[in-house]
Amino acid sequence: MQTFDVYILGCGSATPTVRHLQTSQVVSFCGQLYMVDCGENAQLQFTKARLRPGRLEHIFISHLHGDHCLGLPGLVSTCTLLGRTTDLHVHGPVGLAQLFKPFIDAFSPPDMSFKVVYHEFNTDRPQCIYEDQALKVHTIPLTHRVPCCGFLFAEKEGVAHMRPEMMERYKIPYDKVNDIRMGGDYVTPGGEVVPHRLLTTEAEPARSYAYCSDTCYNPSIVPQIQGVNLLYHEATYSVAQQEAAERHFHSTTADAARIAEAAHVGQLVIGHFSARYLDDTLLLREAQAIFPNTVLACEGLKISVA
Ligand SMILES: [Zn+2]
Ligand SMILES: [Zn+2]
């Protein structure tokens, strides 16, 4: 099975502390790296996690609040110093390029060895913003003080695997393999029909990861994230600060857990913790009371999407 992991680079809220840095993650899928949000310390944390910059070609920015995107100019600057040659694609809400392009250009040499390519999206509806042979990324519209989207990383359905012993038994030519893996039967030179189900084993179930930060309690996202293997949902506040959560368009631990429960996700990881909490275990206990399979995000954590 191909790798599908999430690295937490930062999981604090707007004010960084000595315990938590501003938001950034990396999704590692099939050898490629996808950055999700880029808070100030993202590039240092990226290096600390021993991730390879050459494998990073796409960065997804959820919204234009500083704690989610101010690491971008520094990261691009370092890529220039390292002599990067592959273009860097940055996806974010409308307004991303207007905000960052002049600033990043001002610090880039005229003969820069790669391009920063900006891709903007509207945050009012789910849309597919990235697709390759094995992976799709959709936006998840969230409810925050500014236009904001989460991201759904969904592995594409695999195809069946050939059973080597049946290949051998029926001497199946290689040019027939693709058709059989896609669902076809095999007809021997003698006219015998060997059904697909005897020749193959089923593909592994497709996996998915949903990233939802920042947002107030928003059950309208539940259908879109239904049954994901892993959900990251912000839990900026404890249930005792419900009023503050609503005022700032953020979620409490209970909000995050209720979303996870309603969407029947495999596992919940909570983050974007307010700087006020000196002990995150309170937040964990509150979420686990509603959704037991919850873990706390922390810098350096790597979680498998399984
Ligand atoms: Zn934030
Ligand atoms: Zn925000």
Short mmCIF file of C-alpha atoms and ligand atoms in Angstrom, two decimals:
data_model
loop_
_atom_site.label_atom_id
_atom_site.label_comp_id
_atom_site.label_asym_id
_atom_site.label_seq_id
_atom_site.Cartn_x
_atom_site.Cartn_y
_atom_site.Cartn_z
CA MET A 1 0.00 0.00 0.00
CA GLN A 2 1.24 3.49 -0.91
CA THR A 3 2.20 5.95 1.84
CA PHE A 4 -0.53 8.32 3.01
CA ASP A 5 0.62 10.22 6.11
CA VAL A 6 -0.04 13.58 7.72
CA TYR A 7 2.81 15.49 9.40
CA ILE A 8 1.78 18.19 11.88
CA LEU A 9 4.24 21.09 11.59
CA GLY A 10 2.26 23.55 13.70
CA CYS A 11 -1.08 23.32 15.50
CA GLY A 12 -1.45 26.48 17.58
CA SER A 13 -3.84 29.33 16.85
CA ALA A 14 -2.97 32.91 15.88
CA THR A 15 -0.59 33.69 18.76
CA PRO A 16 2.42 31.34 18.71
CA THR A 17 3.63 30.04 22.08
CA VAL A 18 6.60 28.02 23.26
CA ARG A 19 4.33 24.96 23.13
CA HIS A 20 2.59 25.42 19.79
CA LEU A 21 3.50 27.02 16.46
CA GLN A 22 1.18 28.47 13.87
CA THR A 23 -0.73 26.18 11.57
CA SER A 24 0.94 24.05 8.93
CA GLN A 25 0.83 20.41 7.89
CA VAL A 26 2.25 18.20 5.17
CA VAL A 27 0.32 15.39 3.53
CA SER A 28 2.67 12.74 2.16
CA PHE A 29 1.03 10.63 -0.51
CA CYS A 30 2.73 8.21 -2.91
CA GLY A 31 6.10 9.93 -2.57
CA GLN A 32 4.73 13.44 -3.16
CA LEU A 33 4.37 16.11 -0.47
CA TYR A 34 1.45 18.56 -0.23
CA MET A 35 1.67 21.40 2.28
CA VAL A 36 -1.56 22.50 3.95
CA ASP A 37 -1.34 26.04 5.29
CA CYS A 38 2.00 27.70 5.87
CA GLY A 39 2.35 29.45 9.22
CA GLU A 40 5.56 31.30 10.08
CA ASN A 41 7.59 28.30 11.25
CA ALA A 42 6.54 25.94 8.48
CA GLN A 43 9.89 25.75 6.70
CA LEU A 44 11.85 25.02 9.89
CA GLN A 45 9.40 22.34 10.94
CA PHE A 46 9.51 20.91 7.42
CA THR A 47 13.29 20.49 7.74
CA LYS A 48 12.97 19.10 11.26
CA ALA A 49 10.58 16.42 9.96
CA ARG A 50 13.29 15.45 7.42
CA LEU A 51 10.94 16.08 4.50
CA ARG A 52 12.51 16.68 1.09
CA PRO A 53 11.78 20.11 -0.49
CA GLY A 54 12.11 18.65 -4.00
CA ARG A 55 9.03 16.51 -3.33
CA LEU A 56 6.90 19.55 -2.52
CA GLU A 57 5.14 21.04 -5.54
CA HIS A 58 1.75 22.11 -4.16
CA ILE A 59 0.80 24.28 -1.19
CA PHE A 60 -2.84 24.71 -0.19
CA ILE A 61 -3.78 27.81 1.83
CA SER A 62 -7.12 27.61 3.66
CA HIS A 63 -7.60 31.36 4.20
CA LEU A 64 -5.73 34.63 4.31
CA HIS A 65 -5.20 34.99 8.05
CA GLY A 66 -1.54 35.48 8.95
CA ASP A 67 -1.26 32.37 11.12
CA HIS A 68 -2.03 30.23 8.03
CA CYS A 69 0.03 31.89 5.29
CA LEU A 70 2.81 34.19 6.53
CA GLY A 71 5.40 31.42 6.21
CA LEU A 72 4.99 31.48 2.44
CA PRO A 73 7.43 34.31 1.52
CA GLY A 74 10.18 32.81 3.69
CA LEU A 75 9.66 29.35 2.25
CA VAL A 76 9.86 30.65 -1.33
CA SER A 77 12.96 32.67 -0.46
CA THR A 78 14.69 29.56 0.89
CA CYS A 79 13.70 27.56 -2.21
CA THR A 80 15.46 30.26 -4.27
CA LEU A 81 18.62 29.96 -2.17
CA LEU A 82 18.57 26.18 -2.57
CA GLY A 83 18.44 26.52 -6.36
CA ARG A 84 15.03 24.96 -6.81
CA THR A 85 14.11 24.35 -10.45
CA THR A 86 10.59 22.90 -10.21
CA ASP A 87 7.65 25.32 -10.20
CA LEU A 88 5.82 25.76 -6.91
CA HIS A 89 2.02 25.82 -7.12
CA VAL A 90 0.20 27.76 -4.41
CA HIS A 91 -3.58 27.29 -4.14
CA GLY A 92 -5.66 29.66 -2.05
CA PRO A 93 -8.78 31.82 -1.88
CA VAL A 94 -9.34 34.71 -4.29
CA GLY A 95 -7.00 37.53 -3.24
CA LEU A 96 -3.99 35.24 -2.65
CA ALA A 97 -1.98 36.45 -5.65
CA GLN A 98 -2.78 40.13 -5.11
CA LEU A 99 -1.50 39.83 -1.57
CA PHE A 100 1.59 37.65 -2.03
CA LYS A 101 2.85 38.10 -5.59
CA PRO A 102 4.25 41.66 -5.20
CA PHE A 103 5.88 40.77 -1.88
CA ILE A 104 7.42 37.49 -3.06
CA ASP A 105 8.54 39.09 -6.36
CA ALA A 106 10.27 41.88 -4.43
CA PHE A 107 12.53 39.31 -2.75
CA SER A 108 13.10 37.13 -5.83
CA PRO A 109 16.05 37.54 -8.22
CA PRO A 110 15.17 38.39 -11.85
CA ASP A 111 16.73 35.10 -13.00
CA MET A 112 14.85 32.99 -10.44
CA SER A 113 15.20 29.30 -11.36
CA PHE A 114 11.53 28.41 -10.78
CA LYS A 115 8.12 30.04 -10.94
CA VAL A 116 5.56 30.48 -8.20
CA VAL A 117 2.22 29.69 -9.83
CA TYR A 118 -0.87 31.02 -8.08
CA HIS A 119 -4.20 29.17 -8.30
CA GLU A 120 -7.21 30.89 -6.72
CA PHE A 121 -10.57 29.41 -5.78
CA ASN A 122 -13.91 30.64 -4.48
CA THR A 123 -14.72 29.38 -1.02
CA ASP A 124 -18.50 29.27 -1.38
CA ARG A 125 -18.81 25.77 -2.86
CA PRO A 126 -16.82 22.52 -2.88
CA GLN A 127 -14.66 22.17 -5.96
CA CYS A 128 -11.86 19.96 -7.20
CA ILE A 129 -8.66 22.01 -7.19
CA TYR A 130 -6.08 19.28 -7.82
CA GLU A 131 -6.13 15.90 -9.49
CA ASP A 132 -3.58 13.37 -10.66
CA GLN A 133 -3.68 9.65 -11.41
CA ALA A 134 -4.08 8.62 -7.78
CA LEU A 135 -5.31 11.59 -5.76
CA LYS A 136 -7.99 14.30 -5.79
CA VAL A 137 -8.15 17.40 -3.60
CA HIS A 138 -11.49 19.15 -3.07
CA THR A 139 -12.19 22.31 -1.11
CA ILE A 140 -14.53 22.10 1.90
CA PRO A 141 -16.35 25.43 2.43
CA LEU A 142 -15.99 26.50 6.09
CA THR A 143 -17.53 29.32 8.11
CA HIS A 144 -14.98 31.81 9.44
CA ARG A 145 -14.48 35.59 9.66
CA VAL A 146 -12.95 35.67 6.17
CA PRO A 147 -13.47 33.36 3.15
CA CYS A 148 -12.08 29.98 4.23
CA CYS A 149 -11.95 26.39 2.98
CA GLY A 150 -10.77 23.09 4.31
CA PHE A 151 -9.37 20.42 2.01
CA LEU A 152 -10.39 16.83 1.33
CA PHE A 153 -7.54 14.60 0.14
CA ALA A 154 -9.15 11.54 -1.44
CA GLU A 155 -7.26 8.61 -2.88
CA LYS A 156 -8.83 7.37 -6.12
CA GLU A 157 -10.38 3.91 -6.20
CA GLY A 158 -7.70 1.38 -7.05
CA VAL A 159 -8.07 -1.43 -9.55
CA ALA A 160 -7.97 -5.16 -8.79
CA HIS A 161 -4.63 -6.95 -8.53
CA MET A 162 -3.74 -9.95 -10.72
CA ARG A 163 -3.19 -13.24 -8.90
CA PRO A 164 0.28 -14.41 -10.03
CA GLU A 165 -0.64 -18.11 -9.75
CA MET A 166 -3.60 -17.62 -12.13
CA MET A 167 -1.42 -15.66 -14.58
CA GLU A 168 0.90 -18.67 -14.57
CA ARG A 169 -1.84 -21.29 -14.74
CA TYR A 170 -3.59 -19.76 -17.78
CA LYS A 171 -0.40 -18.33 -19.33
CA ILE A 172 -2.12 -14.94 -19.59
CA PRO A 173 -0.28 -12.57 -21.95
CA TYR A 174 0.74 -9.20 -20.46
CA ASP A 175 -1.28 -7.23 -23.01
CA LYS A 176 -4.47 -8.71 -21.48
CA VAL A 177 -3.62 -7.70 -17.90
CA ASN A 178 -5.03 -4.16 -17.95
CA ASP A 179 -8.42 -5.28 -19.28
CA ILE A 180 -8.66 -8.02 -16.67
CA ARG A 181 -7.65 -5.67 -13.81
CA MET A 182 -10.36 -3.23 -14.95
CA GLY A 183 -13.04 -5.96 -14.68
CA GLY A 184 -12.77 -8.07 -17.84
CA ASP A 185 -12.78 -11.88 -18.08
CA TYR A 186 -10.07 -13.85 -19.88
CA VAL A 187 -10.85 -16.08 -22.85
CA THR A 188 -8.23 -18.79 -23.40
CA PRO A 189 -7.08 -19.68 -26.93
CA GLY A 190 -9.30 -22.78 -26.53
CA GLY A 191 -12.40 -20.61 -25.89
CA GLU A 192 -12.70 -21.18 -22.11
CA VAL A 193 -13.97 -18.06 -20.28
CA VAL A 194 -12.14 -17.51 -16.97
CA PRO A 195 -14.09 -14.95 -14.89
CA HIS A 196 -12.42 -11.78 -13.57
CA ARG A 197 -13.14 -12.71 -9.93
CA LEU A 198 -11.04 -15.88 -10.19
CA LEU A 199 -8.09 -14.06 -11.70
CA THR A 200 -7.81 -11.11 -9.33
CA THR A 201 -7.87 -9.94 -5.73
CA GLU A 202 -9.80 -6.80 -4.78
CA ALA A 203 -8.13 -3.40 -4.62
CA GLU A 204 -7.55 -1.94 -1.16
CA PRO A 205 -10.30 0.52 -0.10
CA ALA A 206 -9.52 4.12 -1.09
CA ARG A 207 -8.42 6.32 1.84
CA SER A 208 -9.24 9.95 2.60
CA TYR A 209 -8.15 12.79 4.87
CA ALA A 210 -10.16 15.93 5.66
CA TYR A 211 -8.55 19.11 6.99
CA CYS A 212 -10.95 21.63 8.58
CA SER A 213 -9.42 24.79 10.04
CA ASP A 214 -10.56 27.53 10.80
CA THR A 215 -14.32 27.30 11.27
CA CYS A 216 -17.17 27.69 13.69
CA TYR A 217 -19.43 24.68 14.25
CA ASN A 218 -20.70 23.93 10.77
CA PRO A 219 -22.64 20.65 10.35
CA SER A 220 -23.20 21.37 6.65
CA ILE A 221 -19.70 19.91 6.00
CA VAL A 222 -20.74 16.50 7.37
CA PRO A 223 -21.98 14.99 4.06
CA GLN A 224 -18.76 15.94 2.30
CA ILE A 225 -16.46 14.40 4.93
CA GLN A 226 -18.68 11.37 5.64
CA GLY A 227 -16.59 8.29 6.45
CA VAL A 228 -13.13 9.80 5.97
CA ASN A 229 -10.37 7.78 7.61
CA LEU A 230 -8.88 10.80 9.34
CA LEU A 231 -10.33 14.22 10.18
CA TYR A 232 -8.32 17.17 11.44
CA HIS A 233 -10.77 19.64 12.95
CA GLU A 234 -9.88 22.79 14.77
CA ALA A 235 -10.77 22.93 18.47
CA THR A 236 -9.51 26.36 19.44
CA TYR A 237 -11.52 26.49 22.68
CA SER A 238 -12.69 24.37 25.58
CA VAL A 239 -16.46 23.95 26.00
CA ALA A 240 -16.27 26.52 28.82
CA GLN A 241 -15.41 29.17 26.19
CA GLN A 242 -18.38 28.44 23.92
CA GLU A 243 -19.31 32.12 23.76
CA ALA A 244 -15.76 33.13 22.69
CA ALA A 245 -15.76 30.37 20.07
CA GLU A 246 -18.95 31.69 18.51
CA ARG A 247 -17.78 35.30 18.67
CA HIS A 248 -14.49 34.52 16.87
CA PHE A 249 -15.96 31.97 14.41
CA HIS A 250 -13.97 29.10 15.89
CA SER A 251 -14.93 25.69 17.32
CA THR A 252 -14.83 24.11 20.74
CA THR A 253 -13.62 20.58 21.46
CA ALA A 254 -17.24 19.44 21.63
CA ASP A 255 -18.03 21.04 18.26
CA ALA A 256 -15.13 19.18 16.63
CA ALA A 257 -16.12 15.88 18.26
CA ARG A 258 -19.78 16.27 17.23
CA ILE A 259 -18.72 16.79 13.60
CA ALA A 260 -16.50 13.67 13.78
CA GLU A 261 -19.32 11.65 15.33
CA ALA A 262 -21.92 12.79 12.77
CA ALA A 263 -19.56 12.07 9.86
CA HIS A 264 -18.57 8.63 11.24
CA VAL A 265 -14.90 9.34 10.63
CA GLY A 266 -12.24 6.78 11.55
CA GLN A 267 -10.14 9.05 13.73
CA LEU A 268 -10.23 12.69 14.85
CA VAL A 269 -7.18 14.85 15.48
CA ILE A 270 -7.85 18.23 17.09
CA GLY A 271 -5.64 21.31 16.87
CA HIS A 272 -5.45 25.10 16.43
CA PHE A 273 -5.34 25.41 20.22
CA SER A 274 -5.78 28.81 21.83
CA ALA A 275 -2.64 30.12 23.56
CA ARG A 276 -4.59 30.29 26.85
CA TYR A 277 -4.38 26.53 27.54
CA LEU A 278 -1.28 25.40 29.38
CA ASP A 279 -2.42 21.77 29.44
CA ASP A 280 -4.05 20.36 26.30
CA THR A 281 -5.22 17.17 28.05
CA LEU A 282 -8.34 19.02 29.21
CA LEU A 283 -9.19 19.59 25.53
CA LEU A 284 -8.53 15.94 24.74
CA ARG A 285 -10.79 14.68 27.52
CA GLU A 286 -13.65 16.91 26.38
CA ALA A 287 -13.44 15.70 22.78
CA GLN A 288 -13.02 12.05 23.78
CA ALA A 289 -16.17 12.22 25.92
CA ILE A 290 -18.09 12.60 22.65
CA PHE A 291 -15.78 10.94 20.11
CA PRO A 292 -13.43 8.47 21.86
CA ASN A 293 -11.01 7.94 18.95
CA THR A 294 -9.59 11.46 19.23
CA VAL A 295 -5.92 12.44 19.49
CA LEU A 296 -4.25 15.78 20.15
CA ALA A 297 -2.21 17.35 17.39
CA CYS A 298 1.32 18.33 18.38
CA GLU A 299 4.34 19.57 16.49
CA GLY A 300 6.29 16.63 15.05
CA LEU A 301 3.35 14.22 15.11
CA LYS A 302 3.02 11.93 12.09
CA ILE A 303 -0.33 10.16 11.61
CA SER A 304 -1.05 7.47 9.06
CA VAL A 305 -4.28 7.71 7.09
CA ALA A 306 -5.49 4.14 7.37
ZN ZN B 1 -6.06 30.31 12.51
ZN ZN B 2 -8.42 32.28 10.81
#
